[in-house]
Coordinates of C-alpha atoms and ligand atoms in Angstrom, one line a residue:
M324 CA -7.1 -12.6 -0.7
R325 CA -10.2 -14.8 -0.4
K326 CA -9.5 -14.8 3.3
Y327 CA -10.3 -11.1 3.5
I328 CA -13.4 -11.4 1.4
F329 CA -14.9 -14.6 2.7
Y330 CA -13.5 -15.8 6.0
K331 CA -12.9 -12.5 7.8
N332 CA -16.3 -11.2 6.9
K333 CA -18.6 -14.2 7.3
V334 CA -21.5 -12.6 9.1
C335 CA -21.7 -9.6 6.9
L336 CA -21.3 -11.6 3.7
T337 CA -24.0 -14.1 4.7
L338 CA -26.4 -11.3 5.5
L339 CA -25.5 -9.6 2.2
V340 CA -26.0 -12.7 0.1
T341 CA -29.3 -13.4 1.8
L342 CA -30.6 -9.9 1.3
Q343 CA -29.3 -9.8 -2.3
T344 CA -31.1 -13.2 -3.0
L345 CA -34.4 -11.8 -1.6
R346 CA -34.0 -8.6 -3.6
T347 CA -33.3 -10.4 -6.9
A348 CA -36.2 -12.8 -6.3
G349 CA -38.4 -9.9 -5.3
T350 CA -37.5 -7.8 -8.4
V351 CA -38.0 -10.7 -10.8
G352 CA -41.3 -11.7 -9.0
V353 CA -42.8 -8.3 -9.9
A354 CA -43.5 -9.8 -13.3
V355 CA -45.8 -12.4 -11.7
L356 CA -47.6 -9.7 -9.7
I357 CA -48.1 -7.6 -12.9
N358 CA -49.5 -10.7 -14.6
Y359 CA -52.1 -11.1 -11.8
L360 CA -52.8 -7.4 -11.6
I361 CA -53.5 -7.0 -15.3
D362 CA -55.7 -10.2 -15.4
A363 CA -57.5 -8.8 -12.3
V364 CA -58.1 -5.5 -14.0
S365 CA -59.4 -7.2 -17.2
K366 CA -61.7 -9.5 -15.0
A367 CA -62.9 -6.4 -13.1
I368 CA -63.9 -4.7 -16.4
Q369 CA -65.3 -7.8 -18.0
Y370 CA -67.2 -9.4 -15.1
K371 CA -67.4 -6.5 -12.6
Q372 CA -65.3 -8.5 -10.0
T373 CA -63.8 -5.5 -8.2
W374 CA -63.0 -7.4 -5.0
M375 CA -60.3 -9.4 -6.8
L376 CA -58.7 -6.1 -8.0
G377 CA -58.8 -4.7 -4.4
K378 CA -57.1 -7.8 -3.0
C379 CA -54.5 -7.7 -5.7
A380 CA -53.8 -3.9 -5.1
V381 CA -53.3 -4.6 -1.3
V382 CA -50.8 -7.4 -2.1
C383 CA -48.9 -5.2 -4.6
C384 CA -48.6 -2.4 -2.0
I385 CA -47.3 -4.8 0.7
Y386 CA -44.9 -6.3 -1.8
A387 CA -43.6 -2.9 -2.9
L388 CA -43.1 -1.9 0.7
L389 CA -41.2 -5.1 1.6
L390 CA -39.1 -5.0 -1.5
G391 CA -38.1 -1.4 -0.8
L392 CA -37.1 -2.3 2.8
I393 CA -35.0 -5.2 1.5
I394 CA -33.3 -3.0 -1.0
L395 CA -32.6 -0.4 1.7
L396 CA -31.1 -3.0 4.1
G397 CA -29.2 -4.7 1.3
E398 CA -27.5 -1.4 0.2
K399 CA -26.5 -0.6 3.8
V400 CA -25.1 -4.1 4.4
A401 CA -23.3 -4.0 1.1
A402 CA -21.6 -0.7 2.0
I403 CA -20.5 -2.1 5.4
T404 CA -19.3 -5.4 3.8
F405 CA -17.2 -3.5 1.2
K406 CA -15.8 -1.1 3.7
R407 CA -14.7 -4.0 6.0
T408 CA -13.3 -6.0 3.1
L409 CA -11.3 -3.1 1.7
L410 CA -10.1 -2.1 5.1
N411 CA -8.8 -5.6 5.7
I412 CA -7.2 -5.8 2.3
R413 CA -5.6 -2.3 2.7
S414 CA -4.2 -3.2 6.1
A415 CA -2.9 -6.6 4.9
A416 CA -1.3 -4.8 1.9
L417 CA 0.4 -2.3 4.2
D418 CA 1.6 -5.2 6.5
G419 CA 3.0 -6.8 3.4
I420 CA 4.8 -3.6 2.4
L421 CA 6.1 -3.2 5.9
S422 CA 7.6 -6.7 5.8
I423 CA 9.9 -5.8 2.9
D424 CA 13.4 -5.3 4.2
V425 CA 15.1 -1.9 3.9
A426 CA 17.6 -3.0 1.2
E427 CA 14.8 -4.4 -1.0
M428 CA 12.6 -1.3 -0.5
Q429 CA 15.5 0.9 -1.5
K430 CA 15.6 -0.9 -4.9
T431 CA 11.9 -0.3 -5.7
N432 CA 10.1 2.8 -6.5
S433 CA 7.7 3.7 -3.7
A434 CA 5.2 5.0 -6.3
E435 CA 4.4 1.4 -7.1
Y436 CA 3.0 1.0 -3.6
V437 CA 1.2 4.3 -3.6
T438 CA -0.6 3.3 -6.8
L439 CA -1.5 -0.1 -5.2
L440 CA -2.9 1.4 -2.0
N441 CA -4.9 4.1 -3.9
Q442 CA -5.8 3.4 -7.5
S443 CA -5.5 -0.4 -7.7
I444 CA -7.6 -1.1 -4.6
S445 CA -10.3 1.3 -5.9
V446 CA -10.4 -0.5 -9.2
Y447 CA -10.5 -3.8 -7.3
E448 CA -13.5 -2.5 -5.4
E449 CA -15.4 -1.4 -8.5
S450 CA -14.5 -4.0 -11.1
Y451 CA -14.0 -7.0 -8.9
L452 CA -15.9 -6.9 -5.6
K453 CA -19.0 -5.0 -6.8
N454 CA -18.9 -6.8 -10.1
L455 CA -18.9 -10.2 -8.3
L456 CA -22.1 -9.2 -6.5
S457 CA -23.6 -8.0 -9.6
I458 CA -22.8 -11.3 -11.5
Y459 CA -24.4 -13.2 -8.6
D460 CA -27.4 -11.0 -9.0
S461 CA -27.6 -11.5 -12.8
I462 CA -27.2 -15.3 -12.6
L463 CA -29.8 -15.7 -9.8
G464 CA -32.2 -13.3 -11.6
M465 CA -31.9 -15.2 -14.8
L466 CA -32.5 -18.6 -13.1
I467 CA -35.6 -17.3 -11.3
A468 CA -36.9 -15.6 -14.5
V469 CA -36.4 -18.8 -16.5
G470 CA -38.3 -20.8 -13.8
L471 CA -41.2 -18.4 -14.0
L472 CA -41.2 -18.4 -17.8
L473 CA -41.3 -22.2 -17.8
Y474 CA -44.4 -21.9 -15.6
I475 CA -46.1 -19.2 -17.7
N476 CA -45.0 -20.1 -21.2
P477 CA -42.6 -23.0 -21.8
I478 CA -42.0 -22.3 -25.5
V479 CA -40.8 -18.7 -24.8
A480 CA -38.7 -20.1 -21.9
V481 CA -36.9 -22.5 -24.1
I482 CA -36.2 -19.8 -26.7
S483 CA -34.9 -17.5 -24.0
I484 CA -32.6 -20.3 -22.7
I485 CA -31.2 -20.8 -26.2
A486 CA -30.7 -17.0 -26.6
M487 CA -28.8 -17.0 -23.3
A488 CA -26.1 -19.2 -24.8
V489 CA -25.3 -16.7 -27.5
P490 CA -23.4 -14.2 -25.3
G491 CA -21.2 -17.0 -24.0
F492 CA -18.6 -16.4 -26.8
I493 CA -18.5 -12.6 -26.4
P494 CA -16.1 -12.4 -23.4
K495 CA -13.5 -14.4 -25.2
L496 CA -13.3 -11.7 -27.9
F497 CA -12.5 -9.0 -25.4
S498 CA -11.2 -10.3 -22.0
G499 CA -7.5 -10.8 -23.1
K500 CA -7.3 -7.3 -24.5
M501 CA -9.0 -5.7 -21.5
G502 CA -6.6 -7.6 -19.1
S503 CA -3.5 -6.2 -20.8
Q504 CA -5.0 -2.7 -21.0
Q505 CA -5.7 -2.8 -17.3
G506 CA -2.1 -3.8 -16.7
K507 CA -0.9 -0.9 -18.8
I508 CA -3.1 1.5 -16.7
I509 CA -1.4 0.3 -13.5
Q510 CA 2.0 0.7 -15.1
D511 CA 1.3 4.3 -16.4
T512 CA -0.4 5.3 -13.1
T513 CA 2.7 4.1 -11.2
A514 CA 4.9 6.2 -13.6
Y515 CA 2.7 9.2 -13.2
T516 CA 2.7 8.9 -9.3
A517 CA 6.5 8.7 -9.5
K518 CA 6.7 11.8 -11.6
V519 CA 4.4 13.8 -9.3
K520 CA 6.4 12.6 -6.3
D521 CA 9.6 13.7 -8.0
I522 CA 8.2 17.2 -8.8
L523 CA 7.0 17.7 -5.2
T524 CA 10.2 16.4 -3.6
G525 CA 12.4 18.3 -5.9
Y526 CA 10.4 21.5 -5.7
E527 CA 13.3 23.6 -4.5
V528 CA 15.6 22.4 -7.3
I529 CA 12.9 23.1 -9.8
K530 CA 12.4 26.7 -8.5
A531 CA 16.2 27.4 -8.1
Y532 CA 17.0 26.2 -11.6
R533 CA 13.8 27.7 -13.2
I534 CA 12.8 24.5 -14.9
S535 CA 9.1 24.8 -14.0
D536 CA 8.1 24.8 -17.8
L537 CA 10.2 21.7 -18.5
M538 CA 8.8 19.8 -15.5
S539 CA 5.3 20.9 -16.4
K540 CA 5.9 19.4 -19.9
K541 CA 7.2 16.2 -18.5
H542 CA 4.2 16.0 -16.1
T543 CA 1.8 16.6 -19.1
E544 CA 3.5 13.8 -21.1
S545 CA 3.2 11.4 -18.2
A546 CA -0.4 12.4 -17.4
S547 CA -1.5 12.1 -21.0
E548 CA 0.2 8.6 -21.3
M549 CA -1.9 7.5 -18.2
E550 CA -5.1 9.0 -19.5
Q551 CA -4.5 7.5 -23.0
S552 CA -4.2 4.0 -21.5
K553 CA -7.6 4.6 -19.7
V554 CA -9.1 5.7 -23.0
A555 CA -7.8 2.6 -24.6
L556 CA -9.6 0.4 -22.0
A557 CA -12.8 2.6 -22.3
N558 CA -12.7 2.1 -26.0
T559 CA -12.6 -1.7 -25.8
T560 CA -15.4 -1.6 -23.2
A561 CA -17.4 0.6 -25.5
W562 CA -17.1 -2.1 -28.3
L563 CA -18.1 -4.7 -25.8
Y564 CA -21.1 -2.8 -24.6
G565 CA -22.2 -2.0 -28.2
F566 CA -21.8 -5.5 -29.4
A567 CA -23.6 -7.0 -26.3
N568 CA -26.5 -4.6 -26.5
M569 CA -27.0 -5.0 -30.2
A570 CA -27.2 -8.8 -29.8
S571 CA -29.5 -8.5 -26.7
I572 CA -32.0 -6.2 -28.5
S573 CA -32.1 -8.5 -31.5
V574 CA -33.0 -11.5 -29.4
Q575 CA -35.7 -9.6 -27.5
F576 CA -37.3 -8.5 -30.8
L577 CA -37.4 -12.1 -31.9
I578 CA -39.1 -13.2 -28.6
M579 CA -41.6 -10.4 -28.8
T580 CA -42.6 -11.3 -32.3
L581 CA -43.3 -14.9 -31.1
C582 CA -45.3 -13.5 -28.1
G583 CA -47.3 -11.4 -30.6
I584 CA -48.1 -14.5 -32.7
F585 CA -49.2 -16.4 -29.5
A586 CA -51.5 -13.5 -28.4
V587 CA -53.2 -13.2 -31.9
R588 CA -53.9 -17.0 -31.7
G589 CA -55.3 -16.6 -28.2
L590 CA -52.7 -18.9 -26.6
V591 CA -51.8 -16.5 -23.8
T592 CA -53.6 -13.8 -21.7
I593 CA -52.8 -10.1 -21.8
G594 CA -51.3 -10.4 -18.3
S595 CA -49.1 -13.2 -19.4
I596 CA -47.8 -11.2 -22.4
V597 CA -46.8 -8.4 -20.1
A598 CA -45.2 -10.8 -17.6
V599 CA -43.3 -12.7 -20.4
T600 CA -42.1 -9.3 -21.8
Q601 CA -40.8 -8.4 -18.4
L602 CA -39.3 -11.8 -17.7
T603 CA -37.5 -12.2 -21.1
G604 CA -36.0 -8.8 -20.5
Q605 CA -34.7 -10.2 -17.2
V606 CA -33.2 -13.2 -18.9
I607 CA -31.8 -11.7 -22.1
S608 CA -30.3 -8.4 -20.9
P609 CA -28.5 -9.9 -17.9
A610 CA -27.2 -12.7 -20.1
F611 CA -25.6 -10.2 -22.4
Q612 CA -24.4 -7.9 -19.6
L613 CA -22.8 -10.9 -17.9
S614 CA -20.4 -11.2 -20.8
T615 CA -19.3 -7.6 -20.1
K616 CA -19.1 -8.2 -16.4
F617 CA -17.0 -11.4 -16.8
S618 CA -14.6 -9.5 -19.1
Q619 CA -14.3 -6.7 -16.6
L620 CA -13.8 -9.3 -13.8
K621 CA -11.0 -11.0 -15.9
S622 CA -9.4 -7.7 -16.6
T623 CA -8.7 -7.2 -12.9
E624 CA -6.4 -10.2 -12.8
P625 CA -3.2 -8.2 -13.0
I626 CA -4.4 -6.0 -10.1
R627 CA -5.5 -9.0 -8.0
N628 CA -2.1 -10.7 -8.6
Q629 CA -0.3 -7.6 -7.6
I630 CA -2.4 -7.2 -4.4
D631 CA -2.0 -10.9 -3.7
S632 CA 1.8 -10.9 -4.0
I633 CA 2.1 -7.9 -1.7
I634 CA -0.2 -9.4 0.9
S635 CA 1.7 -12.7 0.8
L636 CA 4.8 -10.9 1.8
S637 CA 3.3 -10.2 5.2
G638 CA 4.7 -12.8 7.6
A639 CA 6.4 -14.6 4.8
S640 CA 9.7 -12.9 5.4
N641 CA 12.3 -15.4 6.5
D642 CA 13.7 -12.7 8.7
T643 CA 11.9 -13.7 11.8
E644 CA 14.9 -13.5 14.0
E645 CA 14.7 -10.5 16.4
P646 CA 17.8 -8.4 16.5
K647 CA 19.9 -9.3 19.5
E648 CA 20.7 -6.9 22.3
L649 CA 24.4 -6.3 22.9
K650 CA 25.4 -7.0 26.5
Q651 CA 29.2 -7.7 26.3
V652 CA 30.8 -7.9 22.9
L653 CA 30.0 -7.6 19.3
S654 CA 32.4 -9.3 16.9
L655 CA 32.6 -8.8 13.1
D656 CA 34.3 -11.9 11.7
N657 CA 35.5 -11.8 8.1
I658 CA 32.5 -9.7 6.8
S659 CA 32.4 -9.2 3.1
F660 CA 29.6 -7.6 1.1
S661 CA 28.9 -6.4 -2.5
Y662 CA 26.3 -4.2 -4.1
G663 CA 25.6 -6.4 -7.2
D664 CA 29.1 -7.1 -8.6
S665 CA 30.9 -4.3 -6.8
P666 CA 32.6 -5.5 -3.6
V667 CA 32.2 -2.8 -0.9
L668 CA 33.4 -4.6 2.3
R669 CA 36.3 -7.0 2.2
Q670 CA 37.0 -9.4 5.2
V671 CA 36.2 -6.8 7.9
Q672 CA 37.4 -7.9 11.3
A673 CA 36.4 -5.8 14.3
Q674 CA 35.5 -6.1 18.0
I675 CA 33.1 -3.7 19.7
D676 CA 33.0 -3.9 23.5
H677 CA 29.8 -2.9 25.3
G678 CA 29.8 0.6 26.7
K679 CA 32.8 1.8 24.7
K680 CA 32.8 4.5 22.0
Y681 CA 34.2 3.9 18.5
A682 CA 34.7 6.2 15.5
I683 CA 35.0 5.1 11.9
V684 CA 36.9 7.3 9.6
G685 CA 38.0 6.9 6.0
K686 CA 37.6 8.5 2.6
S687 CA 34.2 8.8 1.0
G688 CA 33.1 5.5 -0.6
S689 CA 35.4 3.4 1.6
G690 CA 32.4 1.5 3.0
K691 CA 31.8 3.2 6.4
S692 CA 28.0 3.6 6.0
T693 CA 27.6 0.1 4.5
L694 CA 29.3 -1.4 7.6
L695 CA 26.8 0.3 9.9
K696 CA 23.9 -0.9 7.8
I697 CA 25.2 -4.5 7.9
I698 CA 25.4 -4.3 11.7
A699 CA 21.8 -2.8 11.7
G700 CA 20.6 -5.8 9.6
Y701 CA 19.6 -3.8 6.5
Y702 CA 21.5 -6.2 4.2
K703 CA 21.4 -9.9 4.8
D704 CA 23.5 -11.3 1.9
Y705 CA 26.9 -10.7 3.4
S706 CA 29.5 -13.4 4.0
G707 CA 31.2 -13.8 7.4
T708 CA 29.7 -13.9 10.8
I709 CA 28.4 -11.4 13.3
L710 CA 28.7 -12.6 16.8
I711 CA 26.8 -11.0 19.7
D712 CA 28.1 -12.0 23.1
G713 CA 29.7 -15.1 21.4
E714 CA 26.5 -16.2 19.6
P715 CA 26.0 -15.8 15.8
A716 CA 23.3 -13.2 15.0
R717 CA 22.0 -11.7 11.7
S718 CA 21.8 -8.2 13.2
C719 CA 22.2 -6.2 16.4
S720 CA 19.5 -4.2 18.2
Q721 CA 20.5 -0.6 17.7
S722 CA 19.5 2.9 16.8
L723 CA 21.0 4.2 13.6
I724 CA 21.0 7.9 13.0
S725 CA 21.9 8.5 9.4
Q726 CA 22.6 11.6 7.3
N727 CA 19.0 11.8 5.9
I728 CA 16.7 12.4 8.9
F729 CA 13.1 11.5 8.3
L730 CA 10.5 13.3 10.4
F731 CA 6.9 12.3 10.4
D732 CA 4.2 14.9 9.7
D733 CA 3.4 15.2 13.4
T734 CA 4.5 16.9 16.6
I735 CA 8.1 17.0 17.9
K736 CA 7.0 14.9 20.8
N737 CA 5.5 12.1 18.6
N738 CA 8.6 12.3 16.4
I739 CA 10.8 11.6 19.5
T740 CA 8.6 9.0 21.2
L741 CA 7.5 7.4 17.9
Y742 CA 4.0 7.1 19.4
R743 CA 5.1 5.0 22.4
N744 CA 4.4 6.1 26.0
Y745 CA 7.3 7.6 27.9
S746 CA 7.3 9.7 31.1
D747 CA 7.8 13.5 30.7
D748 CA 11.0 13.1 32.8
S749 CA 12.6 10.7 30.4
I750 CA 11.6 12.8 27.4
N751 CA 13.0 16.0 29.0
K752 CA 16.2 14.2 29.8
V753 CA 16.9 13.1 26.2
I754 CA 15.9 16.6 24.9
H755 CA 18.6 18.1 27.1
M756 CA 21.1 15.5 26.1
A757 CA 20.4 16.1 22.4
G758 CA 20.8 19.9 22.9
L759 CA 17.1 20.5 22.0
S760 CA 16.1 22.4 25.2
E761 CA 16.8 25.8 23.8
L762 CA 14.9 25.2 20.5
I763 CA 11.8 23.8 22.3
S764 CA 11.6 26.6 24.9
R765 CA 11.6 29.1 21.9
L766 CA 8.6 27.4 20.3
E767 CA 5.2 28.6 21.3
N768 CA 3.7 25.1 21.5
G769 CA 6.9 23.5 22.8
L770 CA 7.1 19.8 22.3
D771 CA 3.6 19.8 20.7
T772 CA 4.8 21.9 17.8
E773 CA 4.0 20.3 14.4
V774 CA 7.1 19.7 12.5
E775 CA 5.3 20.1 9.1
E776 CA 6.1 17.9 6.1
N777 CA 9.4 16.2 6.8
G778 CA 10.5 18.9 9.3
A779 CA 10.2 21.7 6.7
R780 CA 10.3 24.3 9.5
F781 CA 13.6 23.1 11.1
S782 CA 17.2 23.4 10.0
G783 CA 19.2 20.3 9.1
G784 CA 21.0 20.5 12.5
E785 CA 17.7 20.8 14.4
K786 CA 16.3 17.8 12.6
Q787 CA 19.4 15.8 13.5
R788 CA 19.0 16.8 17.2
I789 CA 15.4 15.5 17.1
A790 CA 16.7 12.2 15.6
I791 CA 19.4 11.9 18.3
A792 CA 16.7 12.5 21.0
R793 CA 14.6 9.8 19.4
A794 CA 17.4 7.3 19.4
L795 CA 18.4 8.1 23.0
L796 CA 14.8 7.8 24.2
H797 CA 14.4 4.4 22.7
G798 CA 17.3 3.3 24.9
K799 CA 19.0 0.8 22.6
S800 CA 22.3 -0.3 24.1
L801 CA 24.0 0.3 20.7
L802 CA 23.8 3.8 19.2
M803 CA 25.2 4.2 15.6
L804 CA 25.7 7.6 14.1
D805 CA 26.3 8.0 10.4
E806 CA 27.8 11.5 10.1
A807 CA 24.9 12.5 12.3
T808 CA 26.4 15.8 13.3
S809 CA 27.5 16.7 9.8
S810 CA 25.0 19.6 9.4
L811 CA 25.7 21.1 12.8
D812 CA 28.2 23.9 13.4
N813 CA 31.4 22.8 15.1
E814 CA 30.5 24.1 18.5
R815 CA 27.1 22.4 18.5
A816 CA 28.5 19.2 17.0
Q817 CA 31.2 19.0 19.6
E818 CA 28.7 19.6 22.4
I819 CA 26.4 16.8 21.1
E820 CA 29.2 14.4 20.5
E821 CA 30.5 15.1 24.1
N822 CA 27.0 14.3 25.4
I823 CA 26.8 11.1 23.4
L824 CA 30.3 10.0 24.3
G825 CA 29.5 10.7 28.0
L826 CA 26.6 8.2 28.0
K827 CA 27.2 5.4 30.4
N828 CA 26.3 1.8 29.4
I829 CA 25.7 2.9 25.8
T830 CA 27.9 1.5 23.1
C831 CA 28.5 4.0 20.3
I832 CA 29.8 3.6 16.8
S833 CA 30.1 6.9 15.0
V834 CA 31.0 7.5 11.3
T835 CA 32.6 10.9 11.4
H836 CA 34.3 13.2 9.0
K837 CA 35.0 15.9 11.6
L838 CA 38.6 15.1 12.4
Y839 CA 39.1 17.3 15.4
S840 CA 41.6 16.0 17.9
N841 CA 39.7 17.1 21.0
I842 CA 36.7 15.0 19.8
L843 CA 38.6 12.0 18.3
R844 CA 40.6 11.7 21.6
M845 CA 37.3 11.0 23.4
Y846 CA 36.8 7.7 21.4
D847 CA 38.1 4.5 22.9
K848 CA 39.1 3.3 19.4
I849 CA 39.1 4.6 15.9
F850 CA 38.7 2.3 12.9
V851 CA 40.2 3.6 9.7
M852 CA 38.7 2.2 6.5
D853 CA 40.1 2.1 3.0
E854 CA 38.5 0.4 0.0
G855 CA 36.2 -1.8 2.2
R856 CA 38.9 -2.9 4.7
I857 CA 39.7 -1.8 8.2
V858 CA 43.4 -0.9 7.6
E859 CA 44.2 0.7 11.0
Q860 CA 42.6 0.7 14.4
G861 CA 43.5 2.1 17.8
P862 CA 43.1 5.2 20.0
F863 CA 43.8 8.6 18.5
E864 CA 47.4 9.1 19.9
E865 CA 48.4 5.6 18.8
L866 CA 47.2 6.1 15.2
I867 CA 49.0 9.5 15.0
K868 CA 52.2 7.8 16.1
N869 CA 51.7 5.0 13.5
N870 CA 52.1 7.7 10.8
G871 CA 49.8 5.7 8.4
L872 CA 46.6 6.5 6.6
F873 CA 44.9 8.0 9.6
Q874 CA 47.7 10.5 10.1
K875 CA 47.4 11.5 6.4
L876 CA 43.6 11.9 6.7
Y877 CA 44.0 13.9 9.9
A878 CA 46.7 16.1 8.3
T879 CA 44.5 16.9 5.3
G880 CA 41.3 17.0 7.3
I881 CA 39.6 14.5 5.0
G882 CA 37.6 11.7 6.7
Ligands
ADP619 P1 31.0 5.8 2.8 O1 30.0 5.7 3.9 O2 32.4 5.3 3.3 O3 31.1 7.0 2.1 P2 29.3 3.8 1.5 O4 29.3 2.6 2.4 O5 28.2 4.7 1.6 O6 30.7 4.6 1.7 O7 29.5 3.3 0.0 C1 30.5 2.5 -0.4 C2 30.4 2.2 -1.9 O8 29.1 1.5 -2.1 C3 30.3 3.5 -2.7 O9 31.1 3.3 -3.9 C4 28.9 3.7 -3.0 O10 28.7 4.3 -4.3 C5 28.4 2.2 -3.1 N1 27.0 2.2 -2.6 C6 26.5 2.6 -1.5 N2 25.1 2.4 -1.4 C7 24.8 1.7 -2.5 C8 23.6 1.1 -3.0 N3 22.4 1.1 -2.3 N4 23.6 0.4 -4.1 C9 24.8 0.4 -4.9 N5 25.9 0.9 -4.5 C10 26.0 1.5 -3.3

């Protein structure tokens, strides 16, 4: 992550550190000016030397003006530096998330990533990045103040240095606890985000089954758990603040008593007393605040580790092999696969010729969808070999249209083109092929109609047609359909299947449960699956003649 803070932001960071150094030095230096100003005032009263006072006043005005300008510039540069750093970290985190393969992603709760991109990165900004700058500011301010104290009054300087050592042990008392509390906050916020996501996605079920009260109760439980863990951290921080401030004030009282004694004995001027008062404040308070800041910094460790591990996923994936384009033949040789301990595919042997159309049928749970996902490269831990045009490949370049169609919250056009540039002619062609022309001509804004959240305004069938147009437009030579026409009426499904089956130079593998002879006859070959195996294969008429499992499925209409 250092890369995003330091290397990718060198110019801004150098400017920020320079301005912060000037600002801190300037702020601490005010004590010296006050020293001269008060001494000049006393001389003006005692010896009527007003020219000294005038000169001092001009210097003070210029000093104040310059310091104000430095602070203004410093704030602006800090805002730009933080913006750039956080943008880099957010983009790197998203790249990391996008590097996770589909199978792995399905195992995790996406709420974890939502929390990371929102909450965790904001905490990182406040408690780590801004805190780091503030720690630099405190340490630098203390060093300059000690230097000036040594110059003005070495005895007070030495006592201040000893006092600075006291807060050293405070962070050890709190940092461990604060770290685990910060970890609990992330955990509870993730659980809360997941709960909210569930409620919003399951909105229709909640309304239909009238469980609003129950869900509201569950939401309150989860929200209060999250708030409670924040209160626990605030509680520890409160103890830390209280403890640090109490110790800081006591040390300052001690130093002021000493200054009083020196003043009574005439060892220091009035100006020096005011300067020493100001400077000791600038040593002792930051020293005690540092302990709080270091504890807070340490408490961000779980968040930093989480962000680091997500960022490191980007580019670390060993899946660098591009999916291969099918030109002649795709062979599945002895493919076996299990979800955990449950075998789903067993020694699958199949050959897919380029340009031909294949159907896969079988009872529910027989492994049809899993086989398509293996060809698509979703799962890598299968045994056996996939050969594309005679060469081993981990996956094949394809478009997979599955049962759950996802539409982005954007226009129909962008959902079809997926933000790539295509000519109007090619878009219109796929719209016609997917049977979308009538729907689009009915819509006032045509292709530019917003689909609304996940296509809320379209029927399941319409969403499927958008997905089919998307796949056709992206022109992969292998089109795989996983019960893609399941929510269409028979007439519409048949029309779309006919369109797809009529596509030249496109290989098509379609998992279908609509066992209609007129459609099934159009496939070059039908694979029949049972318990993870291909138990029969051949054209429709041949399978019917075989009088095996396919004949039974066809007779009962189950597939
Ligand atoms: P089909 O498409 O023939 O209905 P699937 O390939 O979807 O069958 O599923 C085959 C078996 O694998 C089923 O028993 C199903 O419950 C199981 N299965 C599917 N997906 C997963 C998954 N992600 N994790 C664990 N088991 C799964």
